PDB file of N, CA and C in Angstrom:
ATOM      1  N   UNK A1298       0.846  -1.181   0.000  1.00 38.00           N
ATOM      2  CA  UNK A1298       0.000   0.000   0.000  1.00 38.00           C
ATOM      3  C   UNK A1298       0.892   1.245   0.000  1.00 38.00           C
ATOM      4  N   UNK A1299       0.616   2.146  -0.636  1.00 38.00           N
ATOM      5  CA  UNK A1299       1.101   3.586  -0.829  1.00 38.00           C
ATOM      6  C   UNK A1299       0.920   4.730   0.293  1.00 38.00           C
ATOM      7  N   UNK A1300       1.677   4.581   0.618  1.00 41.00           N
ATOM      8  CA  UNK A1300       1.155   5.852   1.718  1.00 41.00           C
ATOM      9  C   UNK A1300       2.221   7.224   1.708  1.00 41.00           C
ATOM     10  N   UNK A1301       1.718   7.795   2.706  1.00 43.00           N
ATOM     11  CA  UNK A1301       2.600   9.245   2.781  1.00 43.00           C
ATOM     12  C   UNK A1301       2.962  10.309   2.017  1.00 43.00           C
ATOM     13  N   UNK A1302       1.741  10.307   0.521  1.00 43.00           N
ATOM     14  CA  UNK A1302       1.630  10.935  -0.331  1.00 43.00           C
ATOM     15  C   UNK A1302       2.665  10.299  -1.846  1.00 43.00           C
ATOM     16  N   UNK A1303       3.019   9.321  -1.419  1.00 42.00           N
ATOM     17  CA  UNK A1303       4.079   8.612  -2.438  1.00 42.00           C
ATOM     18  C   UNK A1303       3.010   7.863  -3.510  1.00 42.00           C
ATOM     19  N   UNK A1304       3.427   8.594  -4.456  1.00 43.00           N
ATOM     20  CA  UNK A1304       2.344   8.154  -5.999  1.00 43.00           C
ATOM     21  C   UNK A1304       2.764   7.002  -6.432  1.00 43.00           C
ATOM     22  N   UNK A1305       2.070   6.021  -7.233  1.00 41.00           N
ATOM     23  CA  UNK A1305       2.251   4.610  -7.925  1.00 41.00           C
ATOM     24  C   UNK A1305       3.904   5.080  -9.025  1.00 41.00           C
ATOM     25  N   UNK A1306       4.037   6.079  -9.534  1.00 43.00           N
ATOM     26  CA  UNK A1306       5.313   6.479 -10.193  1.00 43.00           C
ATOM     27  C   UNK A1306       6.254   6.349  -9.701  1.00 43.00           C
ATOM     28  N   UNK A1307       6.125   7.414  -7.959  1.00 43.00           N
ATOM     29  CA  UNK A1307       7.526   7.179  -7.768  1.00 43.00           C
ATOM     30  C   UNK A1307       7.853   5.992  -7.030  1.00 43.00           C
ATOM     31  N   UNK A1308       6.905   4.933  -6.789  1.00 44.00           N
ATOM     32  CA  UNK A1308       6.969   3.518  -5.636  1.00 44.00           C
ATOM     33  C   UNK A1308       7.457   2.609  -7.053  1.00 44.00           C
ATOM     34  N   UNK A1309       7.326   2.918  -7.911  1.00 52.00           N
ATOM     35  CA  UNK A1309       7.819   2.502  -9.361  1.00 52.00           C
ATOM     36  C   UNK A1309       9.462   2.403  -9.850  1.00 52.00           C
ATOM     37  N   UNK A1310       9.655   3.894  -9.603  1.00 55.00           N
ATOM     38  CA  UNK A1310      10.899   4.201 -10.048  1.00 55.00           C
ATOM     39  C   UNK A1310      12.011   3.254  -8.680  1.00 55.00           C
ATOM     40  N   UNK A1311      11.473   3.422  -7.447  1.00 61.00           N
ATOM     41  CA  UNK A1311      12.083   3.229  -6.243  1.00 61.00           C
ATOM     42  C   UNK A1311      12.531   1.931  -6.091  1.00 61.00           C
ATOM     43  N   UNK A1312      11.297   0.724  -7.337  1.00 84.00           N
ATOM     44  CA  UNK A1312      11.421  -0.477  -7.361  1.00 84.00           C
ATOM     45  C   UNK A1312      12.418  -0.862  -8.368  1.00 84.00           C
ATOM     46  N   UNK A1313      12.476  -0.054  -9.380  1.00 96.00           N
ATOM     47  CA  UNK A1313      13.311  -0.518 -10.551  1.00 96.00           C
ATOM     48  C   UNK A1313      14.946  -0.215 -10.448  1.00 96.00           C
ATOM     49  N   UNK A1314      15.428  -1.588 -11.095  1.00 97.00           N
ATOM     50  CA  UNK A1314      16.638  -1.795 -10.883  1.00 97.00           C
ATOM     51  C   UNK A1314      17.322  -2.086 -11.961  1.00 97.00           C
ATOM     52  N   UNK A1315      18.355  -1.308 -12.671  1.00 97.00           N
ATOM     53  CA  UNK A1315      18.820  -0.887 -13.634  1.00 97.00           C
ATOM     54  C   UNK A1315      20.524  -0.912 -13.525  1.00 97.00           C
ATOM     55  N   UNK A1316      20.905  -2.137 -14.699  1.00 97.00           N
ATOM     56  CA  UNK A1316      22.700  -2.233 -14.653  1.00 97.00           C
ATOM     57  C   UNK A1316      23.273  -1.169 -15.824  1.00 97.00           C
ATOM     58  N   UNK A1317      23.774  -0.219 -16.078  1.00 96.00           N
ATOM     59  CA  UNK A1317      24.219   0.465 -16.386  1.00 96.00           C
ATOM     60  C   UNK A1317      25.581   0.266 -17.197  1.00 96.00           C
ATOM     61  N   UNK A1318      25.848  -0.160 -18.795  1.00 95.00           N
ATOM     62  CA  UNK A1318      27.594  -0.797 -19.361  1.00 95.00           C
ATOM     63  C   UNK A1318      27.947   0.552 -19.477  1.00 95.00           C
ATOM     64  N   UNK A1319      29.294   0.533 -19.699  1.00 91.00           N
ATOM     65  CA  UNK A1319      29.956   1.246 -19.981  1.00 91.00           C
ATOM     66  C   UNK A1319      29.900   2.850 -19.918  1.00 91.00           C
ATOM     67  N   UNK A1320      29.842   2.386 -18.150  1.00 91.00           N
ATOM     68  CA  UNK A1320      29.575   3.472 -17.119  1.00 91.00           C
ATOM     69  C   UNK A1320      30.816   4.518 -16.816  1.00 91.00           C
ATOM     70  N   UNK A1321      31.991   3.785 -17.809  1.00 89.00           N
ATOM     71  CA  UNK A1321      32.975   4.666 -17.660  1.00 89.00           C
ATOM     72  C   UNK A1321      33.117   6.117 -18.374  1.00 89.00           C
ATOM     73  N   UNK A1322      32.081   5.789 -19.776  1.00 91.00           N
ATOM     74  CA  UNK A1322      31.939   6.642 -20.474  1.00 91.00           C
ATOM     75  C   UNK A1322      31.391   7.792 -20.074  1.00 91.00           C
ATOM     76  N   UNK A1323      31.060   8.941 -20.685  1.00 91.00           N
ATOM     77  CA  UNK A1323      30.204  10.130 -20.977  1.00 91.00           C
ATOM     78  C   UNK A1323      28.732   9.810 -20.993  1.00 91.00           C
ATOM     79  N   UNK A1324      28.625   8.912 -22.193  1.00 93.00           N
ATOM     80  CA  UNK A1324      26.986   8.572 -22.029  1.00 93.00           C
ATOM     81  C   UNK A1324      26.401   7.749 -20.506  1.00 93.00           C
ATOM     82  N   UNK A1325      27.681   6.633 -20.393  1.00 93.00           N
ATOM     83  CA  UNK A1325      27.343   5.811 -19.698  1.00 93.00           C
ATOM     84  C   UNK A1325      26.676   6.494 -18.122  1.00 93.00           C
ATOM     85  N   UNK A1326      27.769   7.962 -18.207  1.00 92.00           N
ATOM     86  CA  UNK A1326      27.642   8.773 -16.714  1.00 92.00           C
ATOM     87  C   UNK A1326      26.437   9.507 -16.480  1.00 92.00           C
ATOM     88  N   UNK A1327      25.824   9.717 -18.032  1.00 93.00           N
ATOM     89  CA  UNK A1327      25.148  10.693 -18.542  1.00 93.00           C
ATOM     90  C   UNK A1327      23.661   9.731 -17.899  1.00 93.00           C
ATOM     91  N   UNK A1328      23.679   8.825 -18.368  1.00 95.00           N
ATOM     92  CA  UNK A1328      22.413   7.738 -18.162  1.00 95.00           C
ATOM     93  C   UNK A1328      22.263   7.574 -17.003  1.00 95.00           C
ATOM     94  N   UNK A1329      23.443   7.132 -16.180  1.00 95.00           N
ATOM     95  CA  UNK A1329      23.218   6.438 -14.639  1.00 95.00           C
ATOM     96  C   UNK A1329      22.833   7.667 -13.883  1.00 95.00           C
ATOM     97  N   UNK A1330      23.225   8.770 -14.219  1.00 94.00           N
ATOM     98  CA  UNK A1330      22.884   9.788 -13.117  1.00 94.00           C
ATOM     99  C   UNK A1330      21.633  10.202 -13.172  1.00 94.00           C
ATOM    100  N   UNK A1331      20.779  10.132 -14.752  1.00 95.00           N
ATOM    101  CA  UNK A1331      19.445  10.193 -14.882  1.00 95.00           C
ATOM    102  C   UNK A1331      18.487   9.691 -14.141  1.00 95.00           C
ATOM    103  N   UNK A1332      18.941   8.242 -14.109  1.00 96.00           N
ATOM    104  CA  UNK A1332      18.242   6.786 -13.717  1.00 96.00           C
ATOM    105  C   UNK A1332      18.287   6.992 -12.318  1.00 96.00           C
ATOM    106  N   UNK A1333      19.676   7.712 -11.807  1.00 96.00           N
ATOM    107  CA  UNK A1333      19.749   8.088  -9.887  1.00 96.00           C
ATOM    108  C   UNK A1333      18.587   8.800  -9.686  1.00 96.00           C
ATOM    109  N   UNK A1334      18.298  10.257 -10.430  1.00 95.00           N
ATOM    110  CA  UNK A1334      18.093  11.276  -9.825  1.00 95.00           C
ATOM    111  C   UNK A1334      16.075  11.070  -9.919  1.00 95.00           C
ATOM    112  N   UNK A1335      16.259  10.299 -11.028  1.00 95.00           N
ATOM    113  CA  UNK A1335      14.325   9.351 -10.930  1.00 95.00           C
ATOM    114  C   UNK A1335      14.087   8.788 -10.150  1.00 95.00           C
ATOM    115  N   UNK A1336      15.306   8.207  -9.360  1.00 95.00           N
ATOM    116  CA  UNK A1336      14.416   7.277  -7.889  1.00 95.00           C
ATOM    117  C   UNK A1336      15.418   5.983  -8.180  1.00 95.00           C
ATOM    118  N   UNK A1337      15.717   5.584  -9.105  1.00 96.00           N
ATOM    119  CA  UNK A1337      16.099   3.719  -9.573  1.00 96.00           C
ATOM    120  C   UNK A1337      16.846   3.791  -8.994  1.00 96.00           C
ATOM    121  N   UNK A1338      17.169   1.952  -8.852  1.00 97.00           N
ATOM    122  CA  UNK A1338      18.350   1.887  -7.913  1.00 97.00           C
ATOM    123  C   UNK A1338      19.354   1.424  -9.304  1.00 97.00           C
ATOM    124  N   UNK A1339      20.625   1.818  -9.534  1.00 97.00           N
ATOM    125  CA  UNK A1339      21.344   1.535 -10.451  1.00 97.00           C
ATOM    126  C   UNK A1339      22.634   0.898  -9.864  1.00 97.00           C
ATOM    127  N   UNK A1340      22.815   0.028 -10.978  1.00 97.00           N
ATOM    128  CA  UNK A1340      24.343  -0.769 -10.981  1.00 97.00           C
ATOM    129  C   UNK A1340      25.343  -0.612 -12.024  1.00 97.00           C
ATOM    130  N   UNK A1341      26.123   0.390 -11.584  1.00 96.00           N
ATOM    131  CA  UNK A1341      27.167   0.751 -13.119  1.00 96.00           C
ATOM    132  C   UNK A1341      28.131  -0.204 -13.247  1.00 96.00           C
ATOM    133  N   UNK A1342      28.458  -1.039 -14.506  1.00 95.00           N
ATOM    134  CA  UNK A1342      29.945  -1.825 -14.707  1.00 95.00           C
ATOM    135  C   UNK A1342      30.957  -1.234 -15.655  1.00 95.00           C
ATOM    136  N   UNK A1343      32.041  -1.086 -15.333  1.00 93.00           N
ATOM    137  CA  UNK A1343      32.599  -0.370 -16.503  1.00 93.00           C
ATOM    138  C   UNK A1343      34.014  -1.344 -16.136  1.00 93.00           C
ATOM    139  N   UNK A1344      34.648  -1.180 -16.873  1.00 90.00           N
ATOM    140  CA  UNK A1344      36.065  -2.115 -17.180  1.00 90.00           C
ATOM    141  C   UNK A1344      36.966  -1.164 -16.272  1.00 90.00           C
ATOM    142  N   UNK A1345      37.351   0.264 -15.823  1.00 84.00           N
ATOM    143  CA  UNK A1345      38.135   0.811 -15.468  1.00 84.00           C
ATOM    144  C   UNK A1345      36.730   1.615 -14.003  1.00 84.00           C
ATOM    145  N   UNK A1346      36.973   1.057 -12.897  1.00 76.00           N
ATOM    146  CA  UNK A1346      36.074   1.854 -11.638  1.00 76.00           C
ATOM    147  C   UNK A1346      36.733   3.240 -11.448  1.00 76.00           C
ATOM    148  N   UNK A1347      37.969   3.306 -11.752  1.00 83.00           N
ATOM    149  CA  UNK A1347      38.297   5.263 -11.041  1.00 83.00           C
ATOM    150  C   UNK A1347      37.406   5.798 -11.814  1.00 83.00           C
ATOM    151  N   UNK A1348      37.311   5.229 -12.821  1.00 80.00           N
ATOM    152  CA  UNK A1348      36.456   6.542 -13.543  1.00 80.00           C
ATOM    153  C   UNK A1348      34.885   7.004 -14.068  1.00 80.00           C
ATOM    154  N   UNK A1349      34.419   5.890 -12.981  1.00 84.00           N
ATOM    155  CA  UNK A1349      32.504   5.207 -12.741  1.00 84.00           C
ATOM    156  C   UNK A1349      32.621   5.982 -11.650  1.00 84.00           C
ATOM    157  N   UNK A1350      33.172   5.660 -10.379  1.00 85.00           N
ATOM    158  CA  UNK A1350      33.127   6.129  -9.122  1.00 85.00           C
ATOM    159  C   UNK A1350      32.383   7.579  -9.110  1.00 85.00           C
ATOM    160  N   UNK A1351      32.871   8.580  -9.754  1.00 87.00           N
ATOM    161  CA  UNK A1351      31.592   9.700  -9.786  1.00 87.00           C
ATOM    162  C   UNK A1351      30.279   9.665  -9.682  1.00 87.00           C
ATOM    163  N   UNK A1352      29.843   8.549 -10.234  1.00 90.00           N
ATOM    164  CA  UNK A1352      28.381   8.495 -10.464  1.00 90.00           C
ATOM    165  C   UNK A1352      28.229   8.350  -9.076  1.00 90.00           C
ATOM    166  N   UNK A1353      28.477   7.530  -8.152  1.00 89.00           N
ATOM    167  CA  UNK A1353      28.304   7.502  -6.979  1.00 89.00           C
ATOM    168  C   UNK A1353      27.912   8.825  -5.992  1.00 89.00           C
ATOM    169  N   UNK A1354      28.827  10.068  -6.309  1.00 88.00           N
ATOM    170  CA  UNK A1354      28.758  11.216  -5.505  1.00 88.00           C
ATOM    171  C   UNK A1354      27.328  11.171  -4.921  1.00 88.00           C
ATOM    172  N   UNK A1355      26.571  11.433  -4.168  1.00 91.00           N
ATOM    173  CA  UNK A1355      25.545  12.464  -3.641  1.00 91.00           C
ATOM    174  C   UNK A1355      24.122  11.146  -3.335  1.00 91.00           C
ATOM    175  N   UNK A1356      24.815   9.506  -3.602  1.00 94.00           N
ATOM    176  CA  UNK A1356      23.374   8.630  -3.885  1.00 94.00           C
ATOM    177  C   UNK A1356      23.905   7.759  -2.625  1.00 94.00           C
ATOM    178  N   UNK A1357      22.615   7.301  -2.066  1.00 94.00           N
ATOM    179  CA  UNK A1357      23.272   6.092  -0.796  1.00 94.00           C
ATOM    180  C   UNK A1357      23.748   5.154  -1.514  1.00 94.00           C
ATOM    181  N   UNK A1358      24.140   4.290  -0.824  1.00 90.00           N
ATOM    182  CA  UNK A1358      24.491   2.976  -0.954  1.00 90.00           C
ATOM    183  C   UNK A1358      23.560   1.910  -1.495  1.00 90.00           C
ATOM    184  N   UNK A1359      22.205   2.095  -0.764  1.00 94.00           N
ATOM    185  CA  UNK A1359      21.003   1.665  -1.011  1.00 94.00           C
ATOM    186  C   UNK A1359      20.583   1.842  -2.299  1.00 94.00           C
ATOM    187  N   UNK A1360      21.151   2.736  -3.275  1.00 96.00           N
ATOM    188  CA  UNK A1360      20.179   2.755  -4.707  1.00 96.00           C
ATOM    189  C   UNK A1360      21.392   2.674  -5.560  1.00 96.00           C
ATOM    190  N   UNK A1361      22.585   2.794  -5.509  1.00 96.00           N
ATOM    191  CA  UNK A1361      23.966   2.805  -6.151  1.00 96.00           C
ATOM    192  C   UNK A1361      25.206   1.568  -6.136  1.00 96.00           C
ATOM    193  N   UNK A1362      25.098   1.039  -6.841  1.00 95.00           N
ATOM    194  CA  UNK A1362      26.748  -0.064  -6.784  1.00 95.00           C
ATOM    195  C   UNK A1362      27.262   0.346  -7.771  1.00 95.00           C
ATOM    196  N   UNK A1363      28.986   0.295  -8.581  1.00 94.00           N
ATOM    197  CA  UNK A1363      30.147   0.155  -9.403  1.00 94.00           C
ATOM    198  C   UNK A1363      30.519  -0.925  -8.832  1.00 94.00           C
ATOM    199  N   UNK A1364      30.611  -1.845 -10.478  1.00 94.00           N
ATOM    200  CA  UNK A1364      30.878  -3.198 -10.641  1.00 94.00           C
ATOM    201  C   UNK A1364      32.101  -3.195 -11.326  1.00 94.00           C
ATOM    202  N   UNK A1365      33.389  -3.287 -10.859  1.00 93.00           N
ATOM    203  CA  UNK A1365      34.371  -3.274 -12.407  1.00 93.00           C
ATOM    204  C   UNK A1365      34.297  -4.652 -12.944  1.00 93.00           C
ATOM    205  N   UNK A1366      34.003  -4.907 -14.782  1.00 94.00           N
ATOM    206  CA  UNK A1366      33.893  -6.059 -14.541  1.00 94.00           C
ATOM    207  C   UNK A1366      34.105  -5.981 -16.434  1.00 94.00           C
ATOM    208  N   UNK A1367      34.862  -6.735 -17.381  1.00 93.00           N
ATOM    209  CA  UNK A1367      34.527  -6.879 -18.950  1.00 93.00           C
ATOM    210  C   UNK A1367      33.110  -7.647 -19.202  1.00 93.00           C
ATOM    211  N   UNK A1368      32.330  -7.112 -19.270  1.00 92.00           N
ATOM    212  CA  UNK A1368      31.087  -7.695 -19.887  1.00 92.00           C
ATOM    213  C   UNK A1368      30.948  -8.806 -20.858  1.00 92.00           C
ATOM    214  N   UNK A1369      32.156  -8.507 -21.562  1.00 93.00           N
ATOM    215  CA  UNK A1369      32.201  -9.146 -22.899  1.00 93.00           C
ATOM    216  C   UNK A1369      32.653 -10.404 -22.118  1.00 93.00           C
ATOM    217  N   UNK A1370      32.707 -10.803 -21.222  1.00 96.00           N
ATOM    218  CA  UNK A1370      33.713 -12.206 -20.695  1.00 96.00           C
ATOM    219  C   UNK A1370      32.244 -12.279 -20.120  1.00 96.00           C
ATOM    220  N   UNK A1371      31.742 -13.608 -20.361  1.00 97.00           N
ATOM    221  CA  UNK A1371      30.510 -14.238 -19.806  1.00 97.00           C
ATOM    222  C   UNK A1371      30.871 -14.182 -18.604  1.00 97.00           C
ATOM    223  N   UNK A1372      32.024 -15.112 -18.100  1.00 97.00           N
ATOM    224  CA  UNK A1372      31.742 -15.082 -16.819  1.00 97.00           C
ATOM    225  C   UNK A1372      32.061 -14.110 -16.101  1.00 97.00           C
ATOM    226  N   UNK A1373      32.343 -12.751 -16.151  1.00 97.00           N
ATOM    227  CA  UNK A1373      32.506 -11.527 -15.687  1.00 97.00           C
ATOM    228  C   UNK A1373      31.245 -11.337 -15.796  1.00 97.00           C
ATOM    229  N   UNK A1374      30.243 -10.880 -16.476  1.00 97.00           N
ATOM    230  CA  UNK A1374      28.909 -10.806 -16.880  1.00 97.00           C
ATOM    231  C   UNK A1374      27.934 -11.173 -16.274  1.00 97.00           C
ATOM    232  N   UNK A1375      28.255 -12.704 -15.578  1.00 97.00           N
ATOM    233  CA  UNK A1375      27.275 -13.432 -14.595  1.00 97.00           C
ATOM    234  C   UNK A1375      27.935 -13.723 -13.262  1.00 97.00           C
ATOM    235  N   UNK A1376      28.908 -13.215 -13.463  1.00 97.00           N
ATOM    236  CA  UNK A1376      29.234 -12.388 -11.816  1.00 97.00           C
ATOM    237  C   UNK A1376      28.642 -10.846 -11.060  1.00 97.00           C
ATOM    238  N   UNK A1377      28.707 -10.365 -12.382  1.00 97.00           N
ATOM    239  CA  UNK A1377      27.381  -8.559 -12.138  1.00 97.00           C
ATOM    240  C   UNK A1377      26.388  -8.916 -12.015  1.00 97.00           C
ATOM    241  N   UNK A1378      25.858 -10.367 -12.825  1.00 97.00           N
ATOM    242  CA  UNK A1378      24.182 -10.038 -12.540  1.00 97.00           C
ATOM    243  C   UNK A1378      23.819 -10.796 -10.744  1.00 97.00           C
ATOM    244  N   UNK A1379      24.751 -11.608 -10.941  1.00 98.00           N
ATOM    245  CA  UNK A1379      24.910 -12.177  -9.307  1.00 98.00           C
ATOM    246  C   UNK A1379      24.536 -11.225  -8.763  1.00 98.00           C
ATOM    247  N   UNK A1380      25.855 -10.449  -8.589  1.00 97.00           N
ATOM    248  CA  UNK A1380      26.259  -9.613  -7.608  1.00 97.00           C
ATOM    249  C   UNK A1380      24.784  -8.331  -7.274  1.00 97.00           C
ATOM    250  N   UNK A1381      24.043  -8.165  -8.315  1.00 97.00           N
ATOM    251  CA  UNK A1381      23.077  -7.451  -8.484  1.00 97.00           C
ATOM    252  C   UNK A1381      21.887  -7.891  -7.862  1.00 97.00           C
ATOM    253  N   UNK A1382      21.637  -9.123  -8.163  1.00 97.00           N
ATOM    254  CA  UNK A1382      20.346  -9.402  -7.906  1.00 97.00           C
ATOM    255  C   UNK A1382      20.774  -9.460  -6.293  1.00 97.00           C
ATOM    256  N   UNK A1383      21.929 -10.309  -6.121  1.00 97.00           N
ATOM    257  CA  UNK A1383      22.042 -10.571  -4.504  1.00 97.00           C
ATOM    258  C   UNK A1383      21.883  -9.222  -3.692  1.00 97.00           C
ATOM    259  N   UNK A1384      22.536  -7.660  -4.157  1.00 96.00           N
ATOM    260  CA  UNK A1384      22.291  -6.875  -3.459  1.00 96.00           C
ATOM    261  C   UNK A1384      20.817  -5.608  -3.937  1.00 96.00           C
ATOM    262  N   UNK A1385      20.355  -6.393  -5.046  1.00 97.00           N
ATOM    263  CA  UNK A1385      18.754  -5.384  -5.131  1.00 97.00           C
ATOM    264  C   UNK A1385      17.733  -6.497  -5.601  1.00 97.00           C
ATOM    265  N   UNK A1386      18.291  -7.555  -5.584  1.00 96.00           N
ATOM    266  CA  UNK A1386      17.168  -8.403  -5.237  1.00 96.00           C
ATOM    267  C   UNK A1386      16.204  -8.799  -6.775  1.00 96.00           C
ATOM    268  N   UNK A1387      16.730  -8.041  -8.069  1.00 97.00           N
ATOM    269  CA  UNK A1387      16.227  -8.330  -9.576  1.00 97.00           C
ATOM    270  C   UNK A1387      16.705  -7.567 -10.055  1.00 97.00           C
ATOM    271  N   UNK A1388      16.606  -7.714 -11.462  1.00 97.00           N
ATOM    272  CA  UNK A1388      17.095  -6.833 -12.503  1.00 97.00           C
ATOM    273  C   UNK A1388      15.987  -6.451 -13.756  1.00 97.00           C
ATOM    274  N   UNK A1389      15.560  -5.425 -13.506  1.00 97.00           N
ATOM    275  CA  UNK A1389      14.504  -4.706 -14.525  1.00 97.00           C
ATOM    276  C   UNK A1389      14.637  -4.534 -16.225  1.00 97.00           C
ATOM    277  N   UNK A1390      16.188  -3.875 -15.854  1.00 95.00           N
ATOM    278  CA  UNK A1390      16.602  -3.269 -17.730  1.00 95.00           C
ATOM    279  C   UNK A1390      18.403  -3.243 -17.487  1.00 95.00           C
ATOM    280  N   UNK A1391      19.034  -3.578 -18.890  1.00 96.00           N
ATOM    281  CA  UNK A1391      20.288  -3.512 -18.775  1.00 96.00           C
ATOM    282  C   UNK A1391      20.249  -2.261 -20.010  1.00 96.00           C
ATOM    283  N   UNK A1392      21.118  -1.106 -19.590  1.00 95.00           N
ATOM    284  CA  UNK A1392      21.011  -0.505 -21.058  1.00 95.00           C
ATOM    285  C   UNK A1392      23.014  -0.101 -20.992  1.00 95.00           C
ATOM    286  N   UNK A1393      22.683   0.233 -22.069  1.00 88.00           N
ATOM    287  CA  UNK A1393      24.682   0.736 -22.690  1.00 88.00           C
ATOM    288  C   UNK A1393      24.613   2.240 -22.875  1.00 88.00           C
ATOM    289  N   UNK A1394      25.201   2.982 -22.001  1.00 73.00           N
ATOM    290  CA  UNK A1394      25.210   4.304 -22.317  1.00 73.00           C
ATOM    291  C   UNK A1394      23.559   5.022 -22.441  1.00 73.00           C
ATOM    292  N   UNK A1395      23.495   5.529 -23.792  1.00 59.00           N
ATOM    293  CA  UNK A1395      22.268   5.966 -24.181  1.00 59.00           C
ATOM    294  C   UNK A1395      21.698   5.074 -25.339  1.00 59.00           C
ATOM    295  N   UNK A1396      22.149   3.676 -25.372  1.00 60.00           N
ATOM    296  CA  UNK A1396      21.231   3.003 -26.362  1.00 60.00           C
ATOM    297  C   UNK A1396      20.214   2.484 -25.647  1.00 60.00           C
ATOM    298  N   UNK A1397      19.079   2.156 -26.483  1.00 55.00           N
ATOM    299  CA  UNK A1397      17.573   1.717 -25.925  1.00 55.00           C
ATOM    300  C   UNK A1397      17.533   0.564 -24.898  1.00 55.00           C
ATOM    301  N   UNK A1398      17.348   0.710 -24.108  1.00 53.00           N
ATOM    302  CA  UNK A1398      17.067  -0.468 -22.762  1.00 53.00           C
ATOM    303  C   UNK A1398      16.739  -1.896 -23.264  1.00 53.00           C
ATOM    304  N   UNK A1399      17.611  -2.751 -22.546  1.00 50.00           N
ATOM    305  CA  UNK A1399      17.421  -4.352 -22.653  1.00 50.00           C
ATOM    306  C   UNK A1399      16.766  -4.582 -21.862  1.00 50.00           C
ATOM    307  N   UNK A1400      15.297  -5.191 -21.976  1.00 51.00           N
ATOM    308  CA  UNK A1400      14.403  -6.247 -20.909  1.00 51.00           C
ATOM    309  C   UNK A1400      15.637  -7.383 -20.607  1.00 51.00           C
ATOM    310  N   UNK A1401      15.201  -7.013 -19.080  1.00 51.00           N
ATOM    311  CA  UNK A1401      16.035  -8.500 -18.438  1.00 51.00           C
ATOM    312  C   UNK A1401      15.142  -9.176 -17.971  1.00 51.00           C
ATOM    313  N   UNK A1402      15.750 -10.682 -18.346  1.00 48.00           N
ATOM    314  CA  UNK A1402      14.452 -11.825 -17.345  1.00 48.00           C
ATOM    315  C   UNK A1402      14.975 -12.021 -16.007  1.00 48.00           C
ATOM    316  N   UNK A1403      15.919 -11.693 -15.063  1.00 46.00           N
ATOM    317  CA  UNK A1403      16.379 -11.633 -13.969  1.00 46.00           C
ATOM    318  C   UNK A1403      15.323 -11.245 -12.717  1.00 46.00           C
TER     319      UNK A1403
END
């Protein structure tokens, strides 16, 4: 149940959980901070963390992880989604930068 003036949108955004590639980038920083500042809880992976770690500034712990991890290596890949679901419990959408969002079955 909704309470405390909290609308079906933002109990929405608050639920969705979003992995973030190539979070090292411009776009990648550009996206995750979007996805922060809506409510989602996001998981950035980027191959190099010094330079993801920004996205982090100003978000708890609770809606934010950096994963360093090559995607392209399966099993790097299904070590993030592990690591994801174990600390938000599912995975909603995987997107790359600013290309169109992947449905995840997670």
């Amino acid at each position: 149940m909704l309470t405390d003036g909290m609308n079906r949108e933002t109990a929405a955004a608050t639920t969705t959980v979003v992995i973030v590639l190539d979070g090292d980038t411009d776009a990648g920083y550009r996206t995750a901070r979007k996805l922060l500042a809506e409510g989602c809880r996001v998981a950035v992976a980027a191959r190099h963390p010094a330079d993801v770690v920004r996205v982090m500034h100003g978000y708890p712990a609770e809606q934010v992880m950096v994963i360093a991890a090559d995607i392209a290596d399966q099993r790097q890949w299904r070590c993030v989604t592990e690591r994801v679901i174990e600390r938000f419990g599912h995975i909603d959408t995987v997107m790359c930068g600013e290309a169109p969002a992947l449905r995840a079955s997670a």
